[in-house]
mmCIF file of C-alpha atoms in Angstrom:
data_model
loop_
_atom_site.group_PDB
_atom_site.id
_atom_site.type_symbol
_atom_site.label_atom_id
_atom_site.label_comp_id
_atom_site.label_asym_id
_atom_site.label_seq_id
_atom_site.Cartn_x
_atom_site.Cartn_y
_atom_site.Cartn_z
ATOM 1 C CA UNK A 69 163.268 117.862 66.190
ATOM 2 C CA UNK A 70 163.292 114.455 65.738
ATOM 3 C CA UNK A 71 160.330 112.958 63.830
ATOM 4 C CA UNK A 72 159.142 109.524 62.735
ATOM 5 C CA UNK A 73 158.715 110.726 59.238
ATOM 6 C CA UNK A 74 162.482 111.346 59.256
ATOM 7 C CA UNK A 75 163.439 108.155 60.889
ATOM 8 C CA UNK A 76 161.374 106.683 57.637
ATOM 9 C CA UNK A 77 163.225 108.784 55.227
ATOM 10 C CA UNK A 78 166.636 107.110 56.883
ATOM 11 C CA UNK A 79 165.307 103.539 56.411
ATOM 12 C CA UNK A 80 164.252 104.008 53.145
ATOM 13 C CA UNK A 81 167.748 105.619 52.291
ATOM 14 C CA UNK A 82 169.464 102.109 52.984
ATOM 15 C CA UNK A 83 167.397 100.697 50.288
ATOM 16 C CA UNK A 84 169.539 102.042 47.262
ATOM 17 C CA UNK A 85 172.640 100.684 49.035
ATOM 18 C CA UNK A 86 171.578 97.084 48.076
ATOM 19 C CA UNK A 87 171.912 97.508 44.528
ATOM 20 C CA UNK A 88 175.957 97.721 45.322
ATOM 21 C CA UNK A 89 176.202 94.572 47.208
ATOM 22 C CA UNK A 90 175.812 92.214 43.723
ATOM 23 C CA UNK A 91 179.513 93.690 42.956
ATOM 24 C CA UNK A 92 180.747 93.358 46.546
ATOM 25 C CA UNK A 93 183.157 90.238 47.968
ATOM 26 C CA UNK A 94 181.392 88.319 50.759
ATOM 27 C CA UNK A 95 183.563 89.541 53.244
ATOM 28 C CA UNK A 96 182.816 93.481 52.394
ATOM 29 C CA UNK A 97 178.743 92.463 51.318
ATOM 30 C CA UNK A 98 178.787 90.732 55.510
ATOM 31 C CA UNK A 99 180.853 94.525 56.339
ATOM 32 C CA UNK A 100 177.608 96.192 54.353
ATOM 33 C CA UNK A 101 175.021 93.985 55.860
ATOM 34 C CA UNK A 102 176.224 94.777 59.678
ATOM 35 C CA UNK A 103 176.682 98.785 58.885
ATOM 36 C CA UNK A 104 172.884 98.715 57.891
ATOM 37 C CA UNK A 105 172.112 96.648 60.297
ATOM 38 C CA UNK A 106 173.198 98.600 63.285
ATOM 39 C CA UNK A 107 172.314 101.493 61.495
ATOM 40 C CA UNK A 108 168.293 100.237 61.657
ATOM 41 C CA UNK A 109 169.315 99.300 65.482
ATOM 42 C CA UNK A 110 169.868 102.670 65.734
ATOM 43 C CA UNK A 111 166.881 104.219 64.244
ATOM 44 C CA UNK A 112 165.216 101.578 65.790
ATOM 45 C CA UNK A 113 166.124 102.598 69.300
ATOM 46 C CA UNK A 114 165.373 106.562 68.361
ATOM 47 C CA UNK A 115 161.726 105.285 67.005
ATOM 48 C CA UNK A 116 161.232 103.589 70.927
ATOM 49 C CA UNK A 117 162.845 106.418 72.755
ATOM 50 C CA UNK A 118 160.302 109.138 70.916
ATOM 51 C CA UNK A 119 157.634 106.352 71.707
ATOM 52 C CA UNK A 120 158.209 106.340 75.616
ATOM 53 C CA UNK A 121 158.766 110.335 75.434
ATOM 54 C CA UNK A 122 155.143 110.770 73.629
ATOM 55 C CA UNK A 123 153.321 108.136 76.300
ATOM 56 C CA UNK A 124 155.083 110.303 79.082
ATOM 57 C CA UNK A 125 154.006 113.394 77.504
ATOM 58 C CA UNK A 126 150.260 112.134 77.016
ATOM 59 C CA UNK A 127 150.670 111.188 80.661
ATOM 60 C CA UNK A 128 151.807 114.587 81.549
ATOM 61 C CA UNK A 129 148.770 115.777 79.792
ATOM 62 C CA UNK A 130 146.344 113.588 81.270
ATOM 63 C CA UNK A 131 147.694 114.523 84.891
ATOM 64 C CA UNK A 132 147.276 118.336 84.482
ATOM 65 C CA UNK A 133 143.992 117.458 83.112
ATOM 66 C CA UNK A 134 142.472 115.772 86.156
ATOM 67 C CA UNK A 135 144.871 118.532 88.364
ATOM 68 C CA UNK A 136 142.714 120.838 86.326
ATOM 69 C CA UNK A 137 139.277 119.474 87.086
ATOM 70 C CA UNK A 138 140.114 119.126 90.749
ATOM 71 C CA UNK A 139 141.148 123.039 90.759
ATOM 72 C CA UNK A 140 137.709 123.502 88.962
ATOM 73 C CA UNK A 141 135.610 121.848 91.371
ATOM 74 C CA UNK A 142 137.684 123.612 94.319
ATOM 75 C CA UNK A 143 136.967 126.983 92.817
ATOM 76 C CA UNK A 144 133.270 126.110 93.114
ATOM 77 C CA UNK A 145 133.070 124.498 95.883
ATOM 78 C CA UNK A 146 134.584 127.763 97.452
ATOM 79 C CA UNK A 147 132.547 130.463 95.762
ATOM 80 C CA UNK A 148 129.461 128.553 97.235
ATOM 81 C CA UNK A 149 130.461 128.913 100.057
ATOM 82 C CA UNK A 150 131.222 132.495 99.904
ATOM 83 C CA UNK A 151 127.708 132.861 98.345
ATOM 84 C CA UNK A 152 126.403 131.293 101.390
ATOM 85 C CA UNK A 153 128.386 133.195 103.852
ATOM 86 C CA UNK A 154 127.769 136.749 102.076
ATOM 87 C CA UNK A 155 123.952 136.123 101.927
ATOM 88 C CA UNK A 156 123.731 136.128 106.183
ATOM 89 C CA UNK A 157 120.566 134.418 106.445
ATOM 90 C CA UNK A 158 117.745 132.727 104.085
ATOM 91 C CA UNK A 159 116.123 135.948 103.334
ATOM 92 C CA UNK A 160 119.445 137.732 102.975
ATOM 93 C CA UNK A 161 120.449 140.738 102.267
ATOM 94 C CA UNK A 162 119.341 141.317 98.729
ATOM 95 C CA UNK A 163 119.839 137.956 98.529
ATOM 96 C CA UNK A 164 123.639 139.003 98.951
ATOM 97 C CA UNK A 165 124.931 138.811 95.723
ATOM 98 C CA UNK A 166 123.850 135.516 94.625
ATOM 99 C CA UNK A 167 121.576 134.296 97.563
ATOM 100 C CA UNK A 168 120.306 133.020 100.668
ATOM 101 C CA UNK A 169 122.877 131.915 103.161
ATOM 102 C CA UNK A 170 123.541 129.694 106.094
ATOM 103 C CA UNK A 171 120.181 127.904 107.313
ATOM 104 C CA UNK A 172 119.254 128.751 111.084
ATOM 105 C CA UNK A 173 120.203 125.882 113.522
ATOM 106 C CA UNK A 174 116.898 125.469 114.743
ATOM 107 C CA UNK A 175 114.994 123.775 111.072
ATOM 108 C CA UNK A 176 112.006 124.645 112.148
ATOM 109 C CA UNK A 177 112.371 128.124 112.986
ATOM 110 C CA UNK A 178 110.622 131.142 110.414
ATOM 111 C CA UNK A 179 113.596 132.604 108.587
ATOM 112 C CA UNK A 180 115.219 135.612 109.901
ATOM 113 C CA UNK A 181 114.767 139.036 109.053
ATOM 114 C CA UNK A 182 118.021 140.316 108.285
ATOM 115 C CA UNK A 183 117.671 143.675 106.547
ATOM 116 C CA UNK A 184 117.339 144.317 102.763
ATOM 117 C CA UNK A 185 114.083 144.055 100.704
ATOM 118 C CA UNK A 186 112.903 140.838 102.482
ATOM 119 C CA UNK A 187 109.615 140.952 104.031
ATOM 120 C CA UNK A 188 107.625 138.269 106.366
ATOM 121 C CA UNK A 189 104.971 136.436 104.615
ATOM 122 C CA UNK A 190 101.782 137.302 105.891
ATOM 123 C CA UNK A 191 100.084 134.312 104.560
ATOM 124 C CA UNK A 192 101.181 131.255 103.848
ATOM 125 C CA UNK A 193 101.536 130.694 100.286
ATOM 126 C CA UNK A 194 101.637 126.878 100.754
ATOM 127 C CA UNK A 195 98.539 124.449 99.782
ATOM 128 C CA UNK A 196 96.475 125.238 103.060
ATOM 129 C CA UNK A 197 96.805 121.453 104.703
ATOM 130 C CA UNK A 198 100.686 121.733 104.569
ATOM 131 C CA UNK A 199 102.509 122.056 107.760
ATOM 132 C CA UNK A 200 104.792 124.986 107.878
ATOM 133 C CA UNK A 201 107.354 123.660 110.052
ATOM 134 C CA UNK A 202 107.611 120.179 108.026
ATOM 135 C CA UNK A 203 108.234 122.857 104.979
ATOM 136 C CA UNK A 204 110.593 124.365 106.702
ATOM 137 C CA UNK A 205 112.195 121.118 107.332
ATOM 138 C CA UNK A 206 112.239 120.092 104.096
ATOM 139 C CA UNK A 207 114.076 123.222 102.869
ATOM 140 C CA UNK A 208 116.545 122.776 105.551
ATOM 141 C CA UNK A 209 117.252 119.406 104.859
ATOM 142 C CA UNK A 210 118.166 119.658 101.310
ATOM 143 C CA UNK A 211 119.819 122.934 101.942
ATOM 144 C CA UNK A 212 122.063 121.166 104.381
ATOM 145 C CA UNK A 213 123.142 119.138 101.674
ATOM 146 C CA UNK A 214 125.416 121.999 100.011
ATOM 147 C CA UNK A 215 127.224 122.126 103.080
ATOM 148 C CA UNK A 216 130.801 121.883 103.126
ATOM 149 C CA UNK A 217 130.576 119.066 105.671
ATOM 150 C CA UNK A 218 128.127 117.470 102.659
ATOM 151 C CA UNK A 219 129.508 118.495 99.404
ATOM 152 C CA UNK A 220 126.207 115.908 98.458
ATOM 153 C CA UNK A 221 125.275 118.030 95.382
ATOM 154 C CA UNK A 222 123.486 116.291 93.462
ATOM 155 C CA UNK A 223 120.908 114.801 96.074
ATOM 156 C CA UNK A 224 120.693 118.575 96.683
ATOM 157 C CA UNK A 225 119.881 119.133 93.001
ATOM 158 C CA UNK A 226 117.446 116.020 93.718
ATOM 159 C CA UNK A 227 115.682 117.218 96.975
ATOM 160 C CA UNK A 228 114.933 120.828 95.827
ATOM 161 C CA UNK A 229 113.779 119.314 92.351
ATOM 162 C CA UNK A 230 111.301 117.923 95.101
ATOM 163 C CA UNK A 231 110.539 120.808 96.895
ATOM 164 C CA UNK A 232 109.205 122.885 94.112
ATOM 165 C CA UNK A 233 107.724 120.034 92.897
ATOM 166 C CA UNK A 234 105.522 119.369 96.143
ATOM 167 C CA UNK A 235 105.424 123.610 97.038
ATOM 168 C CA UNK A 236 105.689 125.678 93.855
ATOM 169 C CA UNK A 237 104.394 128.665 95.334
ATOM 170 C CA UNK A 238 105.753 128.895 98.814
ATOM 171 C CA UNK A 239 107.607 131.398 100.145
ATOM 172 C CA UNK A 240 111.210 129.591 100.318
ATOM 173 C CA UNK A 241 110.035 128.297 96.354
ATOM 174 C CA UNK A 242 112.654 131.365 95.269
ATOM 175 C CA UNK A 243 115.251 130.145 97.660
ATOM 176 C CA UNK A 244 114.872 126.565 96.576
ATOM 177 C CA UNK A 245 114.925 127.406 92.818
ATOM 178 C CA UNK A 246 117.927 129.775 93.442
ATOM 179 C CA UNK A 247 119.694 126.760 95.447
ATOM 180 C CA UNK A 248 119.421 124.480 92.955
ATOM 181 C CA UNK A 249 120.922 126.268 90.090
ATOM 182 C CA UNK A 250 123.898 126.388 92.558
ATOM 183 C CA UNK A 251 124.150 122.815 93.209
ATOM 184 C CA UNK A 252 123.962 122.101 89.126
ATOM 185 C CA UNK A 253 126.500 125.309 88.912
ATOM 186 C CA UNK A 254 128.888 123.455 91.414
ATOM 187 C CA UNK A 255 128.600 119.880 89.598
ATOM 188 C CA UNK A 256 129.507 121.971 86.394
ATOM 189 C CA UNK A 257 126.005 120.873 84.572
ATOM 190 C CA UNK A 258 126.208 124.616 83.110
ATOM 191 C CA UNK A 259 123.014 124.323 81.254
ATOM 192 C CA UNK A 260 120.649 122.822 84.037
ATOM 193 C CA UNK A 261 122.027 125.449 86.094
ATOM 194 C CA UNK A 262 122.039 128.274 83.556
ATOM 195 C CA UNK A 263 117.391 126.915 82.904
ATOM 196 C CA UNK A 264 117.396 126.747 87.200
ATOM 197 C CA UNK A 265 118.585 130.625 87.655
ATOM 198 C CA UNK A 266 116.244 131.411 84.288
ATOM 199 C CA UNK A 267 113.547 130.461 86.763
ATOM 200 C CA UNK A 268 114.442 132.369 89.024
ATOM 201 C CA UNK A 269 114.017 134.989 87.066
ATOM 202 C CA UNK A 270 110.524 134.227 85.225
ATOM 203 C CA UNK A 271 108.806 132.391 87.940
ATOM 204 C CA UNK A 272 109.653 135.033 90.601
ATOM 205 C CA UNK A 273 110.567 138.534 89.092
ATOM 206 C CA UNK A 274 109.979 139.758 92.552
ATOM 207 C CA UNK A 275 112.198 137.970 94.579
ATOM 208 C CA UNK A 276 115.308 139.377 96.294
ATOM 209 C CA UNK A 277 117.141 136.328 94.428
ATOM 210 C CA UNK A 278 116.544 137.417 91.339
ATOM 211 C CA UNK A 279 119.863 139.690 90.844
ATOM 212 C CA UNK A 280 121.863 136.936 91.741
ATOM 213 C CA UNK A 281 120.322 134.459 89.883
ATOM 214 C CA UNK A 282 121.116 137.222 86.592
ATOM 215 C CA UNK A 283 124.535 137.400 87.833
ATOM 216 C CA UNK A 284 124.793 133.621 87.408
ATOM 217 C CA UNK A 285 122.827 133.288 84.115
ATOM 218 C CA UNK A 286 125.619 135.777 82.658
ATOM 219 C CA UNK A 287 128.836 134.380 83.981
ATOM 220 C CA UNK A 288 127.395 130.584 82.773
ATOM 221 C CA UNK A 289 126.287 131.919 79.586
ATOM 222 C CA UNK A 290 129.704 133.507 79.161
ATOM 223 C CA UNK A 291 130.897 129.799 79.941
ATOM 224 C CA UNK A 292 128.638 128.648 77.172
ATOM 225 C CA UNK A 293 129.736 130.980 74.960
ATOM 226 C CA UNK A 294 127.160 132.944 74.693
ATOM 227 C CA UNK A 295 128.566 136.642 75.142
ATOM 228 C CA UNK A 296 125.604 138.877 74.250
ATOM 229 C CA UNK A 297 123.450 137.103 76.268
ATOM 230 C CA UNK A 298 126.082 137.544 79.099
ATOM 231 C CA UNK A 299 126.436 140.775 78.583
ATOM 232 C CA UNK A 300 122.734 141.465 78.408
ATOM 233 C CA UNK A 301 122.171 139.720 81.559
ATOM 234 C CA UNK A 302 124.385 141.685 83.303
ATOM 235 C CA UNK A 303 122.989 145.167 81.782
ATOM 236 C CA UNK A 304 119.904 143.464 83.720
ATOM 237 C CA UNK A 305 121.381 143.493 87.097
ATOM 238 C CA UNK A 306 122.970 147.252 86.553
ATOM 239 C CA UNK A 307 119.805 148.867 85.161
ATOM 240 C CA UNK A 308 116.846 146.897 87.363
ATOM 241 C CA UNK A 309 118.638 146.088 90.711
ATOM 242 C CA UNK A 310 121.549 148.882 90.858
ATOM 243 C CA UNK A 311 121.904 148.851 94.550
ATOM 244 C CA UNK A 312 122.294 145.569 95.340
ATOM 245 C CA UNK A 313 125.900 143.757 95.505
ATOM 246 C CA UNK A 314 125.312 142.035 92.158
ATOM 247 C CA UNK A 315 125.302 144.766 90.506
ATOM 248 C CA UNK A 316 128.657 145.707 91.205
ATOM 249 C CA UNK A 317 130.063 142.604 90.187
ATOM 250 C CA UNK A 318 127.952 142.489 87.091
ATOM 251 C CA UNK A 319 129.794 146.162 86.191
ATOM 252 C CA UNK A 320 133.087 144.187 86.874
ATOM 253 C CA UNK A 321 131.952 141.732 83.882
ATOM 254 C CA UNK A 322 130.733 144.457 81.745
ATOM 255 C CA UNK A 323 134.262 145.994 81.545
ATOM 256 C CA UNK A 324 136.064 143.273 80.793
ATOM 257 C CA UNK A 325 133.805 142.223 78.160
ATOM 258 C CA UNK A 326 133.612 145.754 76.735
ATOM 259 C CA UNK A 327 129.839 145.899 76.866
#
């Protein structure tokens, strides 16, 4: 393989040749002189060949790069919205296995009941001069951002940041806090999404979002390096929540990390 450290090595090996040319004629020191000369043409003309070959090659590299990214941000783009086409509804179904779903056309309708552990709210657990529908709104709005019409993730992250801000403790609060661990997931800010489905956890152990939201805090903690956590996360969503859908995939994860 040709190297520039070798094309040195030939350059320098002219050098001794000079000490010849004091006992040369003119005619054979001008023969010398052109010999070396179109022998550095030469090796001058390798050295700008492996020049262009390297830029191409850091070009090539740079390409699959950004080909790489765009394949990344595909991949999440379209496991959101299989979360939000497995979940069925804003309640969901166990939260399916990483969430609420689809939001209702109507924005100010109550969310559906659509099987699984969710139950109606009784009372509002909103400050008691809140409008429910204008909640409701609110939710739906910056849920509509993670659309795939939208793809508008980070005013998502932005809007539900708001919502739990303004309505910590109302009912679609779990929703909200699971939603916007997705939209840091899908703008690959691992470790604001990895603290959003944390809270998930902590803030609303009861929730039928919280086995998805372990699901997530062990694949991004795999991302992050972190396998032990991962794979204690996941013992979390076989041993506390074994019949919903996360667990299954969390048993996948287990396997192929041995744990």
């Amino acid at each position: 393989m040709r190297t520039i450290s070798g094309l040195l090595i030939g350059l320098i090996g002219l050098l001794p040749a000079a000490t010849l040319a004091a006992s040369l004629s003119t005619s054979q020191r001008l023969e010398l002189l052109e010999r070396r000369v179109d022998r550095i043409t030469e090796l001058t003309l390798k050295l700008d060949a492996m020049e262009r070959e390297n830029r191409q090659l850091r070009g090539d590299i740079e390409n699959l790069q950004y080909e790489l990214q765009q394949l990344e941000r595909k991949q999440r783009d379209l496991y959101l919205d299989i979360d939000q086409r497995l979940s069925g509804g804003q309640g969901g179904n166990q939260g399916g296995a990483m969430g609420p779903g689809t939001p209702p056309t109507n924005p100010t309708a109550p969310p559906p009941q659509t099987g699984g552990n969710y139950a109606a709210p009784q009372t509002p657990s909103s400050p008691s001069n809140a409008d429910p529908s204008a909640i409701q709104a609110e939710y739906q709005a910056a849920y509509a951002l993670l659309s795939p019409q939208q793809k508008r993730y980070r005013e998502a992250a932005q809007a539900f940041t708001t919502f739990l801000q303004r309505y910590p403790n109302d009912d679609l609060a779990p929703n909200a806090q699971y939603w916007l661990g997705e939209a840091h997931y899908v703008s690959q800010n691992n470790r604001e999404a990895l603290a959003a489905f944390e809270q998930v956890v902590q803030r609303y152990p009861t929730s039928n979002k919280v086995p998805g939201a372990l699901f997530k805090m062990g694949r991004l903690q795999q991302v992050l390096g972190r396998r032990s956590d991962a794979i204690e996360s996941y013992r979390r969503v076989v041993r506390d929540h074994p019949n919903s859908s996360a667990a299954g995939l969390a048993q996948d994860q287990l396997k192929k990390l041995g744990g």
